[in-house]
Amino acid sequence: MTGNSLSLVAQQKIEEWRPMKALIVMDEARCGWLRGVIQNNHPGMMPFCNKPLLEYLLDFSILCGCEQLRFVMDEPGDEIEDYFDNGSKWGISISYASSRASDTLEDILEKNSTFCDEPTLIIDGFCFIGYSKNEDYDSLSDHRPEEPQLRCGSGQMLIHQHGEPLRVLHGLAESRLEVLPLEAIGDCYDISMHILDSTSGEYVLPGYNNEAGVFIGRNVTISKSTTITKPVMLGNNVQLQENTVIGPGAIIGSNVIVDTGTSIEKSIIINNSYVGTELKIKKKIIHSTVAISAETGTSIRFVDDHLLSGLKQCAPRKMPRLIVHWVLACLFFVSGIIPALLFQLLLKKRETHTILRHNGKSLSIASLQLSSNSLVEQLARIFLVDKVMLLPHVLSGRLDLVGNKPFPATPDGEKQYADFNNYLPGIFSFSESQSIEEGDFQEEIAERYFSANRRFWGDLQVIIKTFTTRW
Amino acid sequence: MAANMGALICQDVGESVKDPDFVNSLQLVVSEACTNAVKHGANSHKDAEIILQVMLDEQTLIITVKDCNCAFDFSAICEPDLENHPENGYGVFLMRTLMDEVKYVHQDGWNCITLVKHKPCYRQE
Amino acid sequence: MDMKVEQSGDVTIVAINDRFEAATADEYRTTMYDLAEKGHLKVVLDFGKTAFIDSSALGSLVSSVRKFRQHEGDIKFACMNEQVRPLVKIVRLHRIFDIFDSVDTAVSSFS
């Protein structure tokens, strides 16, 4: 054979072996520990520098040349399918399969035999793959017994080829490629911090990155008095209030509010968290009501009023505030009741709902639903007719004029009530005045922030903002 | 037949809502509600009526299934034990899982189940 | 309901090629009962062309697999399409059924 023919054959061999498919297997036995620490989504969606673990594995699979990918889990999560869908966003085809808890990897391969009919890269277990987007993994499947195997205590990387035994892959010489265990929260912390500090250039990370060590997401509000020291990463819809000190080593997820005077250093604030005022957060992972020490792994549930709390408290209703609300309600009622009654006659769209009051008791209210775009309904919205119709409840002392968006008197609403500190329902709500979409998780964050920061002038601003927003 | 009604309605809805998963789950919940109305409601009369109402606006789809029968305690219907898998009892659970709201009232001798689904929003990254 | 039953050795393949719902679940139960009576206790259900499935069908699946397993038999799923897979996931039937993406592998898994 000539040299050219040899290289052609070698080239062919490499292409034959190049995995076209990837199978990512994540079993509850190895990842379930994370659910006990951070009770939220599937462990595969655990963010590392604001990017889910599974997305790193997907990116790596694409780097290896895979065009089809399948996730196999024995405890599948809707959030995984919602996030990845059919893979079109990444130019790859993604499918999903379930396994039983007792299935071995061989059983899983058998159950996915149609999918695994071509060379298949398998990432099995709960582990992080350290790689670089700048490296070439074409020869990954070659035999290299002199290099260490790509496996760790909680996971491994293998190649499946029809007619060949399943084989654990070996690393590449002078490569960043490694398989890192995820067996404790400290592992997640260390990997995230390492990416932020040293290896952010090796991965595709979310956020605007015009300056090394700084990643900023969409819709981020930073107060003028905030100090930011890199490396730092901010997700989407983040609010940093006055005099906050962020970084070095701060990873803040999406939909997070960091309140006045708080400093965050070498810490991770996971999505959908509210961090209260004048706190010093160092070497912690914060998620909702819980702070986890990165060093010891112990969880601390904050009972401070200014952090999200799992404890239910019946909010005290201060008399001066009630009086002011009552007077304002009277003024609105007197000026708005006649036009409101006229609109109500035209619209005839009253519906009865039952909501929860501040003390947890149910209250039945008849409200106008103004959901369509007809001229009459638009005018009714502009003139706050739906609010005027609820004013009698404020005048009778059952509701506040300005407060939290009321929870429905349903089992879900009661759960939210139990979890919400200082709940005071009102007919004007903070999240509505901020034009936050109903049902968006940011709505809950905004409502909690408002509860912790109630001021008289703030209440007036809510009313004015609601009015101007509707205009 | 009850389930076929669901399929027909979903065909019409599907023309305006281009999300196959949404339409599939809609078909299922309508089928469940109608099947329950036929099986447990309608006073077991073969000729009894079941009323199916569909309202669709820009943001919300509301489906109401009514059958003429005695009231029952809807809130007492608990979730099936998905660790031990009973042989029935999945219908209401599926309705509650797939729809945004499921309401029950008993009015003028009719059991009314209202299923509410808000239109899916397509997020642009 | 359009149900095709065929034998592959000692394994019976039952293809459900239509809507599997309240009205048709009885037919499924009858078919499974007949198979059990004849001693055909190894069954693969092929969902490749199943158009629709509802809670009545789920209930029948659960009751049939219980009966088969009581008599040392089993029922396995194959080729779950996107009409069936999400529902099986919601009610967590994947925890009690073996699910294959190919009928042939499901059949050979019995041996």
XYZ file of C-alpha atoms in Angstrom:
707
model
C 0.000 0.000 0.000
C 1.308 3.442 -0.786
C 1.647 6.149 1.813
C -1.368 8.009 0.436
C -3.546 4.896 0.576
C -2.417 4.247 4.148
C -3.339 7.705 5.276
C -6.685 7.389 3.484
C -7.371 4.134 5.306
C -6.270 5.683 8.601
C -8.523 8.652 7.930
C -11.402 6.295 7.184
C -10.723 4.364 10.381
C -10.832 7.517 12.432
C -14.100 8.550 10.821
C -15.562 5.100 11.406
C -14.727 5.355 15.070
C -15.760 8.972 15.459
C -18.882 8.786 17.564
C -21.882 10.195 15.771
C -24.131 9.740 18.748
C -23.933 10.421 22.448
C -25.779 8.761 25.272
C -25.858 10.625 28.549
C -26.920 8.399 31.405
C -27.605 9.980 34.774
C -29.020 7.711 37.448
C -30.606 8.834 40.665
C -28.346 6.612 42.757
C -25.384 8.833 41.917
C -26.999 12.238 41.523
C -29.844 12.015 44.029
C -27.714 13.352 46.883
C -27.930 16.826 45.334
C -31.720 16.851 45.711
C -31.261 16.664 49.469
C -29.022 19.736 49.399
C -30.598 21.939 46.759
C -34.242 20.976 46.475
C -35.194 22.252 43.131
C -34.655 20.893 39.685
C -33.132 17.678 38.449
C -29.446 17.468 39.500
C -28.480 17.483 35.835
C -29.703 21.073 35.672
C -27.379 22.173 38.497
C -25.807 25.378 37.236
C -22.056 25.704 36.947
C -21.307 29.334 36.128
C -24.945 29.791 35.206
C -24.951 26.945 32.720
C -26.591 23.597 33.472
C -24.310 20.605 33.894
C -26.087 18.715 31.124
C -25.381 21.551 28.711
C -21.643 21.174 29.305
C -21.988 17.473 28.498
C -23.983 18.335 25.407
C -21.373 20.871 24.266
C -18.635 18.300 24.753
C -20.590 15.722 22.761
C -20.925 18.188 19.896
C -17.169 18.871 20.059
C -16.629 15.140 19.663
C -18.670 15.186 16.468
C -21.978 13.853 17.763
C -25.072 14.814 15.841
C -27.612 12.921 17.909
C -27.873 12.772 21.656
C -30.120 10.920 24.056
C -30.639 11.577 27.744
C -31.443 8.485 29.789
C -32.639 8.919 33.350
C -34.463 6.854 35.894
C -35.935 10.019 37.430
C -36.488 12.203 34.394
C -37.283 15.866 34.946
C -39.665 17.998 32.908
C -37.282 20.887 33.247
C -34.673 18.993 31.209
C -37.017 18.503 28.269
C -38.310 22.061 28.612
C -34.764 23.419 28.450
C -33.265 21.198 25.761
C -36.412 20.371 23.777
C -35.402 18.650 20.526
C -31.909 20.149 20.492
C -32.517 22.434 17.514
C -31.032 25.364 19.430
C -27.677 23.558 19.417
C -27.993 22.074 15.947
C -28.212 18.556 17.361
C -31.074 16.089 17.594
C -32.006 15.248 21.188
C -34.243 12.419 22.333
C -35.185 11.154 25.767
C -35.557 7.740 27.334
C -36.312 6.416 30.791
C -34.647 3.580 32.607
C -35.413 1.619 35.721
C -33.428 2.185 38.886
C -32.094 -1.365 38.718
C -30.791 -1.107 35.135
C -27.078 -1.550 34.551
C -25.293 0.274 31.745
C -25.505 -2.892 29.630
C -29.275 -3.008 30.217
C -29.541 0.632 29.167
C -27.577 -0.039 25.985
C -29.851 -2.956 25.216
C -32.941 -0.813 25.771
C -31.541 1.871 23.482
C -30.115 -0.507 20.901
C -31.761 1.249 17.958
C -30.206 4.541 19.007
C -26.812 2.976 19.710
C -26.482 1.303 16.313
C -23.534 3.580 15.437
C -20.394 4.384 17.427
C -21.757 6.040 20.537
C -20.029 8.184 23.127
C -21.414 7.372 26.561
C -21.190 9.692 29.538
C -22.359 7.663 32.465
C -22.944 8.873 36.004
C -22.915 12.203 37.760
C -19.697 13.916 36.823
C -18.332 17.049 35.229
C -16.283 16.832 32.043
C -13.370 19.242 32.042
C -12.614 20.039 28.421
C -11.719 22.917 26.156
C -13.649 24.226 23.196
C -10.282 24.936 21.590
C -9.091 21.329 21.664
C -9.579 18.628 19.083
C -11.199 15.376 20.236
C -11.213 13.527 16.916
C -8.920 10.822 18.229
C -10.746 10.412 21.523
C -11.831 6.878 20.749
C -8.308 5.643 19.933
C -6.667 3.147 22.271
C -4.220 4.958 24.543
C -3.516 2.700 27.488
C -0.603 4.884 28.587
C -3.008 7.718 29.396
C -5.251 7.619 32.470
C -8.794 6.400 32.051
C -11.541 8.968 31.856
C -13.402 7.884 34.927
C -13.868 8.944 38.504
C -15.767 7.836 41.578
C -19.124 9.000 40.289
C -18.870 8.704 36.509
C -17.026 7.641 33.406
C -16.751 8.172 29.689
C -16.999 5.181 27.385
C -17.302 4.276 23.735
C -19.793 1.771 22.420
C -19.205 0.200 19.056
C -21.349 -2.554 17.651
C -19.511 -5.860 17.838
C -16.929 -4.500 20.291
C -16.990 -4.640 24.058
C -17.868 -1.472 25.920
C -14.641 0.428 26.599
C -13.727 3.192 29.022
C -11.988 5.991 27.144
C -8.508 7.219 27.925
C -7.394 10.799 28.183
C -5.401 12.663 25.560
C -1.801 13.730 26.017
C -1.384 17.387 27.010
C -5.087 17.922 27.100
C -7.460 19.504 29.583
C -9.791 16.566 29.216
C -10.755 15.008 32.541
C -13.733 13.530 34.343
C -14.393 15.182 37.681
C -16.534 13.635 40.413
C -19.646 15.311 41.751
C -20.119 13.641 45.097
C -20.585 16.606 47.421
C -21.668 20.224 47.171
C -18.041 21.246 47.630
C -17.222 19.574 44.295
C -19.830 21.733 42.556
C -18.500 24.845 44.241
C -14.852 24.108 43.455
C -15.539 23.402 39.801
C -17.651 26.556 39.398
C -15.022 28.741 41.042
C -12.261 27.151 39.008
C -14.122 27.864 35.778
C -14.748 31.462 36.814
C -11.182 32.034 38.029
C -9.109 30.191 35.456
C -10.828 28.305 32.675
C -13.782 30.426 31.557
C -12.118 30.784 28.160
C -12.345 27.027 27.591
C -16.138 26.915 27.630
C -19.052 28.678 25.999
C -20.566 30.535 28.911
C -23.734 32.611 29.048
C -23.616 36.378 29.320
C -22.002 39.339 27.678
C -18.245 38.989 28.056
C -16.492 42.053 26.709
C -13.903 42.003 29.439
C -12.001 39.000 30.721
C -13.488 37.695 33.933
C -16.793 39.569 33.652
C -19.989 37.973 32.359
C -23.215 39.943 32.443
C -26.632 38.670 31.419
C -29.689 40.497 30.057
C -31.757 43.021 31.966
C -29.237 43.550 34.721
C -29.716 46.605 36.911
C -26.637 47.793 38.755
C -26.834 50.674 41.182
C -24.266 53.457 40.746
C -22.907 52.780 44.211
C -22.331 49.065 43.560
C -18.722 47.892 43.519
C -17.886 45.044 41.186
C -14.557 43.236 41.339
C -13.817 40.561 38.793
C -14.019 37.715 38.220
C -17.762 37.957 38.420
C -20.715 36.450 36.617
C -24.244 37.859 36.599
C -27.238 36.067 35.132
C -30.387 37.551 33.562
C -32.802 39.826 35.436
C -30.412 40.610 38.248
C -30.823 43.655 40.443
C -27.884 44.909 42.488
C -29.090 47.555 44.910
C -27.225 50.449 46.496
C -23.816 49.922 48.056
C -23.592 46.233 47.198
C -20.121 44.770 46.812
C -19.954 41.982 44.262
C -16.877 39.836 43.816
C -14.211 38.822 43.488
C -15.446 35.323 42.735
C -19.194 35.999 42.660
C -21.499 33.897 40.514
C -25.026 35.268 40.568
C -27.739 33.368 38.749
C -30.861 34.676 37.020
C -33.801 36.399 38.682
C -31.812 37.471 41.709
C -32.121 40.586 43.818
C -29.191 41.547 46.026
C -30.380 44.128 48.485
C -28.682 47.206 49.870
C -25.284 46.998 51.464
C -24.699 43.279 50.927
C -21.337 41.903 49.852
C -20.869 38.673 47.934
C -17.411 37.171 47.636
C -16.334 33.737 46.407
C -19.953 32.666 46.502
C -22.662 31.354 44.271
C -26.197 32.727 44.352
C -28.381 30.261 42.498
C -31.325 31.382 40.352
C -34.469 32.848 41.832
C -33.042 34.041 45.115
C -33.472 37.194 47.106
C -30.517 38.223 49.232
C -31.355 40.744 51.900
C -29.677 43.872 53.224
C -26.305 44.344 54.937
C -25.160 40.753 54.625
C -21.679 39.445 54.096
C -21.777 36.338 51.981
C -18.429 34.594 51.635
C -17.695 31.055 50.411
C -21.358 30.150 50.363
C -23.881 28.742 47.975
C -27.199 30.511 48.404
C -30.385 29.017 47.123
C -33.735 30.440 48.108
C -33.894 30.270 51.910
C -30.758 28.224 52.414
C -27.086 29.080 52.602
C -24.671 26.186 52.164
C -21.116 26.466 53.382
C -18.742 25.640 50.525
C -16.109 24.480 52.986
C -18.084 22.220 55.274
C -21.140 21.463 53.148
C -23.482 22.241 56.018
C -26.733 24.069 55.308
C -27.892 27.077 57.226
C -31.485 28.109 56.978
C -31.719 31.872 57.423
C -34.502 33.074 59.678
C -33.602 36.735 59.299
C -36.567 38.731 57.998
C -34.568 40.121 55.144
C -33.769 36.798 53.536
C -36.346 34.470 52.061
C -37.641 32.413 54.879
C -39.527 29.177 55.117
C -41.180 30.283 58.350
C -44.688 31.662 58.219
C -45.298 34.898 60.020
C -48.564 36.766 60.228
C -47.642 40.264 59.175
C -48.506 43.007 61.649
C -50.663 45.665 60.028
C -49.469 49.042 61.191
C -52.207 51.501 62.126
C -50.819 54.682 60.493
C -50.403 52.820 57.219
C -53.936 51.454 57.445
C -55.333 54.912 58.043
C -53.504 56.368 55.053
C -54.661 53.513 52.845
C -58.211 53.995 54.043
C -58.187 57.703 53.265
C -56.709 57.128 49.823
C -59.226 54.363 49.171
C -62.077 56.738 50.112
C -60.807 59.356 47.692
C -60.469 56.871 44.844
C -63.852 55.366 45.585
C -65.672 58.681 45.626
C -64.061 59.828 42.404
C -64.194 56.562 40.556
C -67.313 54.632 41.577
C -69.792 56.089 39.088
C -67.613 55.596 35.993
C -66.698 52.144 37.296
C -70.356 51.146 37.630
C -71.008 52.354 34.088
C -68.137 50.279 32.753
C -69.349 47.296 34.718
C -72.788 47.574 33.117
C -71.167 47.626 29.688
C -68.733 44.790 30.304
C -70.640 42.330 32.510
C -67.457 40.318 33.123
C -67.472 39.879 36.863
C -65.999 36.669 38.224
C -65.846 35.454 41.767
C -62.531 34.342 43.220
C -61.514 33.299 46.683
C -58.228 34.684 47.943
C -56.232 34.479 51.144
C -56.102 37.418 53.519
C -53.053 38.368 55.548
C -54.196 36.101 58.388
C -54.680 33.102 56.112
C -58.486 33.284 56.088
C -60.385 33.096 52.818
C -62.085 36.076 51.260
C -64.445 35.895 48.322
C -64.090 38.781 45.897
C -65.965 39.629 42.722
C -63.575 41.142 40.206
C -63.663 42.347 36.641
C -61.575 40.338 34.193
C -60.126 42.710 31.609
C -58.193 40.373 29.401
C -59.277 41.233 25.889
C -58.200 44.145 23.682
C -61.623 45.645 23.013
C -61.786 49.434 23.298
C -64.121 49.357 26.289
C -61.885 46.931 28.198
C -58.796 48.936 27.355
C -60.430 52.088 28.682
C -61.564 50.226 31.786
C -57.966 49.082 32.362
C -56.622 52.611 31.922
C -59.104 54.048 34.413
C -58.364 51.248 36.897
C -62.004 50.198 36.955
C -61.064 46.696 38.161
C -59.248 48.260 41.124
C -62.101 50.653 41.979
C -64.514 47.718 42.183
C -62.337 46.154 44.894
C -62.083 49.320 47.014
C -64.964 48.338 49.339
C -62.684 45.557 50.643
C -60.075 48.174 51.538
C -62.696 50.390 53.148
C -63.887 47.472 55.260
C -60.334 46.672 56.309
C -60.151 43.239 54.701
C -57.493 44.161 52.152
C -54.773 46.757 51.862
C -54.739 49.348 49.141
C -51.144 48.532 48.184
C -49.713 45.141 49.008
C -48.813 41.748 47.658
C -50.627 40.146 44.813
C -53.243 38.010 46.583
C -52.761 34.264 46.713
C -55.736 32.173 45.635
C -57.438 30.110 48.324
C -56.304 26.829 46.785
C -53.868 24.206 48.097
C -51.100 25.791 45.990
C -51.993 29.247 47.252
C -51.881 28.008 50.828
C -48.429 26.555 50.257
C -47.252 29.894 48.904
C -48.832 31.646 51.889
C -47.067 29.344 54.344
C -43.755 30.132 52.695
C -44.187 33.873 52.407
C -43.035 36.180 55.166
C -44.999 39.395 55.772
C -47.734 38.596 53.265
C -50.178 41.520 53.055
C -52.519 41.287 50.063
C -53.525 44.486 48.364
C -55.424 45.535 45.297
C -52.409 47.365 43.842
C -49.395 45.082 43.752
C -45.711 45.747 43.329
C -45.119 43.186 40.618
C -47.994 44.574 38.552
C -46.597 48.099 38.789
C -43.240 46.743 37.546
C -45.020 45.118 34.576
C -43.694 41.726 35.550
C -45.535 39.014 33.696
C -47.969 37.036 35.791
C -46.685 33.590 36.642
C -43.066 34.551 35.909
C -40.833 33.516 38.784
C -39.558 37.077 38.911
C -43.013 37.998 40.149
C -42.436 36.047 43.365
C -39.000 37.571 43.857
C -40.343 41.093 43.331
C -43.209 40.491 45.751
C -40.835 39.249 48.446
C -38.509 42.196 47.920
C -41.450 44.542 48.248
C -42.538 42.863 51.480
C -39.120 43.395 52.990
C -38.935 47.007 51.828
C -42.352 48.513 52.444
C -42.351 52.285 52.672
C -45.151 54.862 52.540
C -43.674 56.602 49.531
C -43.084 53.229 47.957
C -46.822 52.521 48.197
C -47.641 55.774 46.437
C -45.130 54.961 43.762
C -46.797 51.603 43.178
C -50.166 53.279 42.593
C -48.696 55.900 40.288
C -46.629 53.336 38.378
C -49.628 51.058 37.910
C -51.581 53.977 36.502
C -48.799 55.115 34.185
C -48.034 51.550 33.053
C -51.643 51.036 32.061
C -51.615 54.287 30.131
C -66.796 8.860 21.524
C -65.962 11.156 24.414
C -62.304 10.972 23.555
C -63.011 11.508 19.871
C -64.783 14.743 20.790
C -61.574 15.837 22.410
C -59.628 15.005 19.277
C -62.016 17.022 17.104
C -61.848 20.065 19.363
C -58.092 19.857 19.495
C -57.913 19.784 15.723
C -59.577 23.201 15.656
C -57.490 24.542 18.520
C -54.359 23.159 16.951
C -54.866 25.330 13.900
C -54.404 28.451 15.966
C -51.909 27.126 18.523
C -48.898 25.681 16.757
C -47.532 23.620 19.623
C -48.042 19.868 19.149
C -47.262 19.063 22.810
C -49.900 21.544 23.937
C -52.478 20.112 21.560
C -51.658 16.527 22.605
C -52.067 17.291 26.287
C -55.273 19.158 25.534
C -56.658 16.139 23.730
C -55.821 13.980 26.695
C -57.415 16.159 29.370
C -60.593 16.688 27.347
C -60.781 12.941 26.865
C -60.262 12.364 30.595
C -62.921 14.877 31.616
C -65.428 13.504 29.129
C -64.667 9.897 30.045
C -65.155 10.660 33.738
C -68.420 12.440 32.994
C -69.648 9.425 31.048
C -68.348 6.819 33.473
C -69.157 8.388 36.811
C -71.675 11.063 35.958
C -74.761 11.322 33.850
C -76.661 9.258 36.404
C -75.668 6.151 34.472
C -78.396 6.856 31.923
C -77.538 5.883 28.389
C -79.336 8.892 26.941
C -78.125 11.434 29.494
C -76.554 14.633 28.220
C -73.031 15.764 28.673
C -72.263 19.346 27.746
C -68.871 20.336 26.440
C -68.049 24.055 26.161
C -64.892 25.446 24.657
C -63.795 29.072 24.919
C -60.619 30.267 23.270
C -59.314 33.822 23.358
C -55.918 35.402 22.769
C -54.450 34.145 25.984
C -56.495 31.343 27.428
C -58.332 28.199 26.528
C -61.181 27.238 28.835
C -62.966 23.925 28.513
C -65.977 23.068 30.611
C -67.474 19.604 30.855
C -70.869 19.296 32.512
C -72.907 16.277 33.465
C -76.172 16.103 35.342
C -75.616 14.223 38.566
C -75.219 14.535 42.320
C -72.377 16.603 43.670
C -69.171 14.933 44.748
C -66.152 16.015 46.707
C -63.674 16.907 43.975
C -61.052 18.173 46.385
C -61.018 14.786 48.111
C -59.716 13.102 44.971
C -56.117 12.586 45.901
C -53.100 11.914 43.762
C -52.470 8.288 42.893
C -49.543 6.675 44.660
C -46.973 6.700 41.850
C -44.665 4.428 43.799
C -47.214 1.623 44.027
C -49.244 2.348 40.899
C -52.931 1.722 41.488
C -55.035 0.386 38.653
C -57.139 3.527 38.355
C -57.368 7.101 39.548
C -55.009 8.722 37.043
C -57.595 10.841 35.217
C -57.919 13.800 37.582
C -54.196 13.661 38.339
C -53.407 14.021 34.636
C -55.861 16.906 34.325
C -54.239 18.705 37.246
C -50.739 18.033 35.927
C -51.323 19.101 32.345
C -53.654 22.066 32.843
C -52.928 25.344 34.588
C -56.180 25.262 36.545
C -58.837 22.642 37.184
C -61.988 23.835 38.924
C -65.088 22.038 40.021
C -68.490 23.427 40.923
C -71.891 21.874 41.329
C -74.560 24.204 39.958
C -78.267 23.636 39.433
C -77.842 19.891 39.510
C -74.884 19.850 37.123
C -71.318 18.870 37.877
C -69.043 21.316 36.057
C -65.349 20.696 35.565
C -63.507 23.697 34.146
C -60.076 23.198 32.625
C -57.973 26.282 31.994
C -54.814 26.420 29.953
C -52.902 29.566 29.214
C -51.378 29.786 25.799
C -47.756 28.709 25.687
C -45.332 31.587 25.148
C -42.417 31.039 22.870
C -39.283 32.423 24.538
C -36.635 33.896 22.301
C -33.098 33.542 23.668
C -58.909 -1.020 18.303
C -56.396 -2.130 15.731
C -54.333 -4.674 17.651
C -51.996 -7.093 15.901
C -50.830 -10.153 17.775
C -47.940 -12.254 16.489
C -45.589 -14.827 17.946
C -41.836 -14.701 17.918
C -40.758 -17.945 19.493
C -42.276 -18.035 22.946
C -42.743 -14.251 23.033
C -45.964 -12.620 21.907
C -45.757 -9.235 20.230
C -48.890 -7.141 20.588
C -48.883 -4.033 18.408
C -51.344 -1.342 19.440
C -51.831 0.574 16.212
C -54.678 2.839 17.172
C -56.154 4.809 20.020
C -55.735 3.062 23.352
C -58.395 4.610 25.558
C -61.451 3.916 27.679
C -63.503 2.536 24.796
C -60.766 0.184 23.640
C -59.150 -0.790 26.920
C -61.622 -3.672 27.292
C -60.352 -5.178 24.070
C -56.829 -4.979 25.417
C -57.851 -6.679 28.657
C -59.594 -9.442 26.774
C -56.569 -10.022 24.561
C -54.213 -10.180 27.512
C -56.551 -12.489 29.385
C -56.660 -14.845 26.403
C -52.881 -14.827 26.117
C -52.509 -15.622 29.791
C -55.018 -18.439 29.515
C -53.025 -19.972 26.690
C -49.821 -19.713 28.709
C -48.278 -16.941 26.612
C -46.823 -15.039 29.508
C -44.030 -13.218 27.696
C -45.463 -10.198 25.947
C -43.936 -7.214 24.189
C -46.270 -4.274 23.599
C -45.333 -2.353 20.468
C -46.388 1.292 20.781
C -44.750 2.405 17.568
C -48.038 3.318 15.920
C -50.171 4.081 18.954
C -52.113 7.226 18.162
C -53.383 8.109 21.610
C -53.342 6.755 25.148
C -55.296 7.803 28.218
C -55.637 6.956 31.883
C -57.927 3.974 31.256
C -55.191 2.463 29.147
C -52.629 3.131 31.859
C -54.821 1.381 34.378
C -55.185 -1.648 32.114
C -51.436 -1.791 31.583
C -50.808 -1.771 35.320
C -53.386 -4.433 36.062
C -52.183 -6.683 33.248
C -48.518 -6.542 34.220
C -49.407 -7.361 37.825
C -51.316 -10.435 36.757
C -48.595 -11.574 34.377
C -45.874 -11.167 36.983
C -47.890 -13.100 39.530
C -47.640 -16.031 37.117
C -43.906 -15.602 36.431
C -44.508 -13.769 33.182
C -43.808 -10.194 32.123
C -44.893 -7.429 29.792
C -42.334 -5.144 28.204
C -42.759 -1.957 26.208
C -41.169 -1.230 22.865
C -40.975 1.725 20.491
C -42.755 4.254 22.633
C -43.593 7.203 20.444
C -44.139 10.780 21.522
C -47.849 10.156 22.086
C -47.095 7.593 24.751
C -43.716 8.452 26.264
C -44.649 11.711 28.050
C -47.627 10.095 29.719
C -45.646 7.078 30.866
C -43.121 9.494 32.315
C -45.752 11.575 34.161
C -47.247 8.559 35.917
C -43.785 7.032 36.372
C -44.584 3.750 34.684
C -40.965 3.624 33.534
C -40.178 2.498 37.078
C -42.092 -0.724 36.694
C -41.862 -1.507 32.979
C -38.791 -2.277 30.904
C -38.885 0.053 27.918
C -36.981 -0.728 24.713
C -36.575 1.301 21.577
C -36.775 -1.788 19.410
C -39.201 -4.718 19.349
C -36.423 -7.193 18.492
C -34.320 -6.303 21.501
C -37.370 -6.416 23.742
C -38.127 -9.910 22.446
C -34.552 -11.137 22.877
C -34.413 -9.693 26.402
C -36.765 -12.464 27.495
C -34.179 -15.131 26.828
